XYZ file of C-alpha atoms in Angstrom:
485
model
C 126.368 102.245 72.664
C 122.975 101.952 71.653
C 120.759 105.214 70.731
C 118.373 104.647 73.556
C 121.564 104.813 75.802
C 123.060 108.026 74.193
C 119.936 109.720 74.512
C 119.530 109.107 78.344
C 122.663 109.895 78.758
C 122.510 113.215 76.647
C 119.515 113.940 78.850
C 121.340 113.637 81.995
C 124.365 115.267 80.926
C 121.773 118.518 80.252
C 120.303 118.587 83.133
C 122.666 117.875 85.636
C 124.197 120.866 87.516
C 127.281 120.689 89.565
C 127.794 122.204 92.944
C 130.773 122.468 94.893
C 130.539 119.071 96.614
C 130.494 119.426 100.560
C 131.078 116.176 101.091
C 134.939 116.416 99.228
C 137.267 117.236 102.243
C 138.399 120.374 101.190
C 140.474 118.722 98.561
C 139.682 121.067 95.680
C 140.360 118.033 93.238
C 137.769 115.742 94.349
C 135.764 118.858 92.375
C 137.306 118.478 89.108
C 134.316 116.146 87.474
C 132.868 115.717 83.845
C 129.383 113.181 83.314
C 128.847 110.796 81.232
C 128.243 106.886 81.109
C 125.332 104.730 79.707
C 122.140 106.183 80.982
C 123.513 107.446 84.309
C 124.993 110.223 85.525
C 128.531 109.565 86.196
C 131.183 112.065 88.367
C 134.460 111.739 87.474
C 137.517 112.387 89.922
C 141.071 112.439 89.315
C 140.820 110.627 92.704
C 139.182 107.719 91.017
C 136.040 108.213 92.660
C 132.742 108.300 91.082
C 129.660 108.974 91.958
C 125.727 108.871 90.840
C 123.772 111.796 91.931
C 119.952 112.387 91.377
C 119.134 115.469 93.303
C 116.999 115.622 96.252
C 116.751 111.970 96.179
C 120.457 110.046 96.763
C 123.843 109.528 95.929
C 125.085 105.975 95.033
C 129.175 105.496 95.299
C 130.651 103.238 92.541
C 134.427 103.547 94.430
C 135.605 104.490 98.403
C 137.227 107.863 98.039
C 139.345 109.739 100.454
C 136.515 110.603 102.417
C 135.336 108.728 105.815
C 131.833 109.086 104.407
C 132.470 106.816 101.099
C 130.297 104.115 100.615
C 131.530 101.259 98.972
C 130.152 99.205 96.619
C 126.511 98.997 96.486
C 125.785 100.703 99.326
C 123.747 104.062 99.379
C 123.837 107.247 101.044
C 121.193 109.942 101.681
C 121.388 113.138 100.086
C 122.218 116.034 102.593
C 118.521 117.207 102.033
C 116.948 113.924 102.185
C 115.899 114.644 105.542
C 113.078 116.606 104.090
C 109.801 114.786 103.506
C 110.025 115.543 99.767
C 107.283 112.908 99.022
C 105.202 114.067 96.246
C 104.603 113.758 92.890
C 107.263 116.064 91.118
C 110.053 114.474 92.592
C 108.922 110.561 92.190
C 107.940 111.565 88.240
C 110.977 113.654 87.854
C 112.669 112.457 84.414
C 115.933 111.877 86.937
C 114.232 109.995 89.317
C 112.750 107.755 86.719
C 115.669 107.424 84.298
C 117.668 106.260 88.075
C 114.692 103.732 88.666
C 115.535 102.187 85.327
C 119.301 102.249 85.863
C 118.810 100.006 88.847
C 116.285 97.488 87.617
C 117.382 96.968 84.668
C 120.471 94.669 84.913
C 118.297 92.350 87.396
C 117.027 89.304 85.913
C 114.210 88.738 88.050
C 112.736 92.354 87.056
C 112.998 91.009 82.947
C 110.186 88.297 83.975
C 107.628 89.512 82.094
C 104.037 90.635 83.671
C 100.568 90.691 82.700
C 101.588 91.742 79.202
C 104.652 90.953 76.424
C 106.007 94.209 77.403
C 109.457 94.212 78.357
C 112.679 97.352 79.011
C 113.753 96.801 75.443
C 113.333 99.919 73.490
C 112.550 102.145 76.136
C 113.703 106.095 75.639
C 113.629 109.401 76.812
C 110.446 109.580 74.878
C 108.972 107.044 76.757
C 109.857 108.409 80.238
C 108.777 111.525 79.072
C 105.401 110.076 78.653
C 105.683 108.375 81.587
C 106.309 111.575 83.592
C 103.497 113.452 81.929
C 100.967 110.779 82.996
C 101.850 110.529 86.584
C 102.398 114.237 87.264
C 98.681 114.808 85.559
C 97.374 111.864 87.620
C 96.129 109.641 85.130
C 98.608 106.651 85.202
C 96.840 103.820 86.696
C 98.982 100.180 87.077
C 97.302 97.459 85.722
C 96.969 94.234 87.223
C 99.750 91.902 87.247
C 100.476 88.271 86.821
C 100.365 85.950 90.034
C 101.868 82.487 90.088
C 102.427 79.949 92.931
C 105.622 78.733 94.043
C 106.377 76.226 96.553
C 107.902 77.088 100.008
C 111.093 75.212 100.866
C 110.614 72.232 102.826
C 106.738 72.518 103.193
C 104.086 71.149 101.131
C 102.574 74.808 101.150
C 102.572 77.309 98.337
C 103.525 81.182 98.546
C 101.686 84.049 95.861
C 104.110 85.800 93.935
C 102.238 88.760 92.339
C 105.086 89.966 88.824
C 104.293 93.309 87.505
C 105.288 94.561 84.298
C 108.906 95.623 84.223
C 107.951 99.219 82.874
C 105.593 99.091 85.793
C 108.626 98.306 88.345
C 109.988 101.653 87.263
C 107.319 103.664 88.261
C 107.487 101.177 91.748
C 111.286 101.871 92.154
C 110.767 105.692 91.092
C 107.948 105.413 94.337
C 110.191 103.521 96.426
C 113.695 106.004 95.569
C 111.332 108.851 97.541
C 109.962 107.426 100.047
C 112.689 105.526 101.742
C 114.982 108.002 102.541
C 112.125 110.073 104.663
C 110.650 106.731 106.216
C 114.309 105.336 107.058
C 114.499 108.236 109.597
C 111.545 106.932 111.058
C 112.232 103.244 111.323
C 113.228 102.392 115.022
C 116.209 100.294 115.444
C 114.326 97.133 116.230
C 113.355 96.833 112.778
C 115.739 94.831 110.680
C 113.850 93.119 107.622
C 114.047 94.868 104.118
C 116.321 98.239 104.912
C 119.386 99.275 103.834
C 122.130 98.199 105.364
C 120.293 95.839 107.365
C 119.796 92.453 107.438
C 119.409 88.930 109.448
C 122.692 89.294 110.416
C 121.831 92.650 112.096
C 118.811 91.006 113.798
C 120.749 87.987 115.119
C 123.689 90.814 116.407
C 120.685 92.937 118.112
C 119.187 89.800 119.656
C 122.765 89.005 121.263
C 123.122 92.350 122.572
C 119.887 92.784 124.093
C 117.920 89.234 124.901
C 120.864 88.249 126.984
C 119.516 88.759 130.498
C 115.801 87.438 129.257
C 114.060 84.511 130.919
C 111.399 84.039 128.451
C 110.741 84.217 124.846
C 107.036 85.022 122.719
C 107.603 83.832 119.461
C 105.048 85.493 117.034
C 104.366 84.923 113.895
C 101.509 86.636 111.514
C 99.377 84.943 109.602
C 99.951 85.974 105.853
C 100.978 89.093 107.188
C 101.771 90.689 103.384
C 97.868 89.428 102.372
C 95.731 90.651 105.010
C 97.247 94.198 105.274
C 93.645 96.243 104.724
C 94.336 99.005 102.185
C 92.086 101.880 103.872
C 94.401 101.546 107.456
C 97.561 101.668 105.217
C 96.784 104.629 103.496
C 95.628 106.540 106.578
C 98.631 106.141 107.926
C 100.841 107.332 104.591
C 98.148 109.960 105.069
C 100.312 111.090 108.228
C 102.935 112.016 106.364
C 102.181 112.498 102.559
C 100.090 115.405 101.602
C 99.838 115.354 97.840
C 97.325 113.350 96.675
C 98.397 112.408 93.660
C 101.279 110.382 95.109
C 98.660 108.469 96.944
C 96.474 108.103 94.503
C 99.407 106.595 92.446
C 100.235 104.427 95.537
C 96.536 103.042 96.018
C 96.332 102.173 92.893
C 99.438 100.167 93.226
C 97.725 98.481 95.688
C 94.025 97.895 94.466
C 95.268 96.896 90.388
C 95.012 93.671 91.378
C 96.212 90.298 89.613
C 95.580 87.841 87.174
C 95.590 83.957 87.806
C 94.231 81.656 85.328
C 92.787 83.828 83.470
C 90.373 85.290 86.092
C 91.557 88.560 87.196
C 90.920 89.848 90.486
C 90.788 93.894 90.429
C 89.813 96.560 92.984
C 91.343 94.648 96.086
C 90.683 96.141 99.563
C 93.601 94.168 101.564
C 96.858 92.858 101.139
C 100.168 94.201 99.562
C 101.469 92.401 96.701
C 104.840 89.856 97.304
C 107.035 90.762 94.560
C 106.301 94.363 93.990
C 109.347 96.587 94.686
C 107.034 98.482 96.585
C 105.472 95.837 99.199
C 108.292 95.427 101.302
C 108.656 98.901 102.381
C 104.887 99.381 102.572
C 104.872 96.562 105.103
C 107.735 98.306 107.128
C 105.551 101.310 107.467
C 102.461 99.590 108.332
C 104.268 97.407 110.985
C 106.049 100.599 112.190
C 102.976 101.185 114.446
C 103.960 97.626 115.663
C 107.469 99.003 117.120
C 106.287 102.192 118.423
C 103.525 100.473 120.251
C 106.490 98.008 121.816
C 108.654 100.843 122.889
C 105.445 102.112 125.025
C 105.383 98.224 126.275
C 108.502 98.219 127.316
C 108.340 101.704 128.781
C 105.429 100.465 130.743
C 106.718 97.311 132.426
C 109.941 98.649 133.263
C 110.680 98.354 136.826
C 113.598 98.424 138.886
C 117.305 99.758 138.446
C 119.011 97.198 139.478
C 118.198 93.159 140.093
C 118.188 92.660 144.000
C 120.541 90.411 145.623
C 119.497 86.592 145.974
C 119.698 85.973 149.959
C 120.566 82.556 149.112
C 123.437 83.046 147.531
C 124.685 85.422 150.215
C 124.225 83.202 152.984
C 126.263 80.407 150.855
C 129.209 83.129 149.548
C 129.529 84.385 153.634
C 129.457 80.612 154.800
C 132.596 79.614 152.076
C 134.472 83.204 153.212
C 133.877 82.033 156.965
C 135.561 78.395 156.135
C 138.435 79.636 154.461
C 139.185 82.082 157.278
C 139.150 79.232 159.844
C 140.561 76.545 157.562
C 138.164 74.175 157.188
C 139.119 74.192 153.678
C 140.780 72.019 154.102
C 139.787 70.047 157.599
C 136.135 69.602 156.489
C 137.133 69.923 152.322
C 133.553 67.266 151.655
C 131.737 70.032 152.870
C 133.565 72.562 151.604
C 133.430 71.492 148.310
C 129.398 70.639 148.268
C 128.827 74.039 149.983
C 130.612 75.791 146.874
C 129.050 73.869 144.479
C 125.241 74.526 145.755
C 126.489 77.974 145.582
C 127.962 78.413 141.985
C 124.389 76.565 140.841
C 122.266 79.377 142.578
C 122.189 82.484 141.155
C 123.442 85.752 142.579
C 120.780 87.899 141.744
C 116.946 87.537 142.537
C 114.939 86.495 139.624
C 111.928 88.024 140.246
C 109.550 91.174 139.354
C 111.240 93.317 141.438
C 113.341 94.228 138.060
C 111.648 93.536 134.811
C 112.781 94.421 130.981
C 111.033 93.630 127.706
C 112.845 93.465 124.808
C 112.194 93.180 121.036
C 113.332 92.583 117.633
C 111.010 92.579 114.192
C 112.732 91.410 111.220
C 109.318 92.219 108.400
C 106.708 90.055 109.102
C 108.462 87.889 112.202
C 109.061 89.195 115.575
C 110.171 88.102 118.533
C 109.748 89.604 122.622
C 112.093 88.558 125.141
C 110.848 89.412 129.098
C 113.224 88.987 132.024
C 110.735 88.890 134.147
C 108.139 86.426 135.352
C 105.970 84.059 133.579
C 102.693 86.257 134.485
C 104.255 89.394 132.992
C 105.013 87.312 129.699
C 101.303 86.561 129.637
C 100.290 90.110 130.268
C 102.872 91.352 127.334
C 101.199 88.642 124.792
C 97.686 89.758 125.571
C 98.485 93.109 125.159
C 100.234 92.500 121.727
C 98.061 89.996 120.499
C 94.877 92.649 121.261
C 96.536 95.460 119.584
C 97.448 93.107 116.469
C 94.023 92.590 116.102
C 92.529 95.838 117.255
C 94.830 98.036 115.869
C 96.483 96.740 112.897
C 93.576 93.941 112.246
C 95.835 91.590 111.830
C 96.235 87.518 113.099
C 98.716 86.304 114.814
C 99.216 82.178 113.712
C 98.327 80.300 116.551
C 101.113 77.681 115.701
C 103.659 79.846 115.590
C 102.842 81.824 118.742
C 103.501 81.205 122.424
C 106.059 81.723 125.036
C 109.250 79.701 125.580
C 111.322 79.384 128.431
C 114.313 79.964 126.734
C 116.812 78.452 129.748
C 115.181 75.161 128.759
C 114.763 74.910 125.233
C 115.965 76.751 121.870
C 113.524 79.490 119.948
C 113.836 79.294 116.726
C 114.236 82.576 114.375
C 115.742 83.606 110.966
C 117.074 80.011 110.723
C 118.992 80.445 113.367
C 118.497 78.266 116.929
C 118.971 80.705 119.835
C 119.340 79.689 123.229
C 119.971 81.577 126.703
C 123.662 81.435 128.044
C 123.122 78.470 130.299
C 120.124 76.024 131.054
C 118.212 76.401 134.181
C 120.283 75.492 137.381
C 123.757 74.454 135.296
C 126.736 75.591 136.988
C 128.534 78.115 135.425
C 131.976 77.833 134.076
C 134.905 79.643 136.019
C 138.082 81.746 134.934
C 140.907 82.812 136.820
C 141.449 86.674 136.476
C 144.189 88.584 137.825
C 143.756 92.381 139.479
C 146.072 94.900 141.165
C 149.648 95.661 140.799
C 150.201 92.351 143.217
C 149.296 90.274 140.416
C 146.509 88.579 142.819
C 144.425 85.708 141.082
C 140.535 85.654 141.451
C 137.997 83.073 140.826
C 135.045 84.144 139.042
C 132.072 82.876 137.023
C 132.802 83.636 133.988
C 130.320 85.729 131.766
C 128.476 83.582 129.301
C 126.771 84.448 125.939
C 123.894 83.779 124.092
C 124.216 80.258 122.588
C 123.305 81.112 118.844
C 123.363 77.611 115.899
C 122.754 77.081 112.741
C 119.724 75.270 112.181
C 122.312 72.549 110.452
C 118.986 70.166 108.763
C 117.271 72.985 107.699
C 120.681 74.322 105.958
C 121.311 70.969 104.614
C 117.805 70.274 103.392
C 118.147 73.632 101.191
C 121.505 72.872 99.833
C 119.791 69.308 98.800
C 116.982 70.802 96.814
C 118.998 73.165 95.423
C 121.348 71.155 94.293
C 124.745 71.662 95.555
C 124.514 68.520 97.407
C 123.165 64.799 97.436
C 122.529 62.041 99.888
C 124.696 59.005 99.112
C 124.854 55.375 100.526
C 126.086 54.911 104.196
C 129.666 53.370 103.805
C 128.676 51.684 107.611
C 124.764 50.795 106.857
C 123.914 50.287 103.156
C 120.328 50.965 104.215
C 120.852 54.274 104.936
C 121.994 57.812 103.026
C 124.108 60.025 104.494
């Protein structure tokens, strides 16, 4: 063990107190604990469970325990007082909260690329963090700018910023980021997917097949450099709502204005944008497009309407005339007729698609969103405008024009994620059947049978990845030498 290591450990091991742990069962063992570890405060069961735990902050779980409330694995878990908006300077510079920043940056590559400067985690010690802690508490650390390079988006000929702060400067970002999440992830609404803990694209794609599956159209939106146009003064007015000391957003703006450097020029006091690649950005962006999903849940409480979808006369009329034929027979003594009569029937639908019953839906996953409307065409229109002028208004942000329309989703796939997502059936197509059977008679039914959303793989944009990447390569058609399969 190195010295630096002893000594954060030794530092931990002072400081940390332990209280009967509420969260144990009752099983008096699960209390029996000593710390130690490299750097990290380490609670040791007989059970085999241990723990991390930074007070008033979180509590990481290295190992499931007997308890349902174990995480496992990486997986986190607020504190039981993390509900409190603790968001202010003494906790983020607390010598815990820093030496836990470290902890989890340190064994990621991408956070040893080196910044602005030559200045690396090597050598770093309780000394340092001490000093580190002293600055920001007296409000005098200021980041400096960082390094920005370019690097290529797959399968475009386009190029995305990637702003790389110092890795000393990451700690003070993840020290930031440890406090504020657990306050802001009480806030977050559950139509926000992108960048949270235990959240993902796969939880997006599961929320869209729960809740889009009734919808008749689709407004793909997309914003245009979303992370770079973000203005600074609107940002911090809304932290404002809910952070009162100002030296945490003092520390926080100047996260935000320190700028970059890019061929040698460096380009300081910046009044929009948040910076891709800071640990910081991505949550900064949740909370700015937070406004965003509380303004759709007053959308969607607006142009509700109806409790129930009206029955399609149509399909009545059809349903009675196949029950009359039955009862007389003709079934079978006029079966041509029979037959067409059941078919224009199982291609109409049962209910009345119209805007007597309307429901918006929606589902942001950071910077891409997506509405879905069962409802008319008109009311999609009106539910664009109405997004597209708060966007602008509001949040003064773009929308990409490209990117941004509505789709009838019956008729043709949206794409999102990656993914290819399509209504249950196309406009019109009849719907499969299944035989069911009821009662204590064992009686068979015939019944539509309930389709899904249709969800793919974009398969070319999959493969196209894998190619550049290099796990695989196009080789000569064994059928057509002129072409590579």
């Amino acid at each position: 063990m190195t010295s630096q290591g002893r000594e954060l450990r030794d530092h931990l091991r002072e400081t940390e107190t332990l209280p009967k742990n509420p969260q144990t069962c009752g099983d008096p063992r699960m209390n029996a604990a000593i710390l130690g570890g490299d750097g990290i405060a380490i609670v040791r069961s007989v059970l085999g469970r241990a723990t991390v735990r930074i007070s008033g902050v979180r509590t990481f779980s290295s190992k499931a325990g007997l308890c349902e409330q174990a995480c496992r694995g990486s997986e986190e878990k607020h504190s039981p007082n993390s509900n409190k908006n603790n968001i202010n300077i003494k906790t983020i510079a607390s010598l815990q909260n820093l030496v836990t920043a470290y902890e989890l940056i340190k064994s990621n590559p991408g956070n040893m690329t080196p910044g602005n400067t030559a200045e690396t985690l090597d050598g770093i010690n309780m000394e340092s963090f001490q000093k580190l802690r002293d600055k920001m508490k007296g409000g005098t650390f200021k980041f400096p700018p960082a390094r920005r390079i370019n690097i290529p988006k797959p399968g475009k000929n386009e190029t995305r910023p990637l702003t790389i702060a110092s890795p000393r400067d990451k700690i003070v970002q993840k020290a930031i980021h440890l406090v504020m999440e657990p306050y802001y992830e009480q806030k977050f609404l559950d139509s926000s997917h992108g960048f949270r803990p235990q959240r993902g694209t796969k939880t997006a794609i599961q929320y869209i097949e729960a809740k889009f599956q009734s919808s008749h159209f689709i407004i793909e939106a997309d914003f245009s450099k979303a992370f770079d146009s973000i203005q600074h003064d609107k940002l911090m007015n809304i932290l404002r709502e809910d952070i009162q000391c100002s030296k945490t957003l003092s520390l926080i703006n100047s996260s935000l204005k320190a700028g970059y450097v890019e061929h040698g020029e460096i380009h300081a006091n910046l009044a929009t944008g948040t910076p891709q690649g800071s640990v910081l950005s991505p949550l900064l962006c949740n909370i700015f497009l937070h406004k965003l999903d509380e303004y759709m849940e007053n959308v969607k409480a607006e142009f509700r309407k109806g409790e129930q979808r009206m029955r399609n006369k149509t399909y009545e009329k059809l349903q009675n005339k196949i029950k009359y034929m039955k009862s007389k027979g003709q079934d079978i003594t006029k079966a041509e007729i029979f037959r067409t009569t059941k078919e224009e029937m199982l291609k109409t639908p049962s209910k009345r698609r119209d805007d007597s019953y309307v429901r918006i839906q929606y589902v942001r996953y950071a910077d891409d969103f997506i509405i879905g409307v069962e409802g008319s065409f008109h009311i999609a229109s009106q539910v664009l405008e109405r997004v597209q002028t708060f966007i602008e208004e509001e949040l003064k942000l773009k929308l990409n024009p490209s990117k941004t329309g509505i789709t009838k989703y019956t008729e043709q796939p949206v794409k999102f994620l990656g993914y290819l997502i399509m209504a249950p059936g196309k406009t019109g197509a009849e719907k499969p059947m299944e035989n069911i059977t009821t009662g204590e008679e064992g009686k068979i039914i015939t019944r539509r049978k309930k389709v899904r959303i249709r969800i793919y793989v974009d398969n070319q944009k999959v493969l196209k990845r894998m190619e550049a990447n290099g796990f695989i390569r196009k080789r000569v058609n064994p059928n057509d030498h002129k072409k590579l399969i």
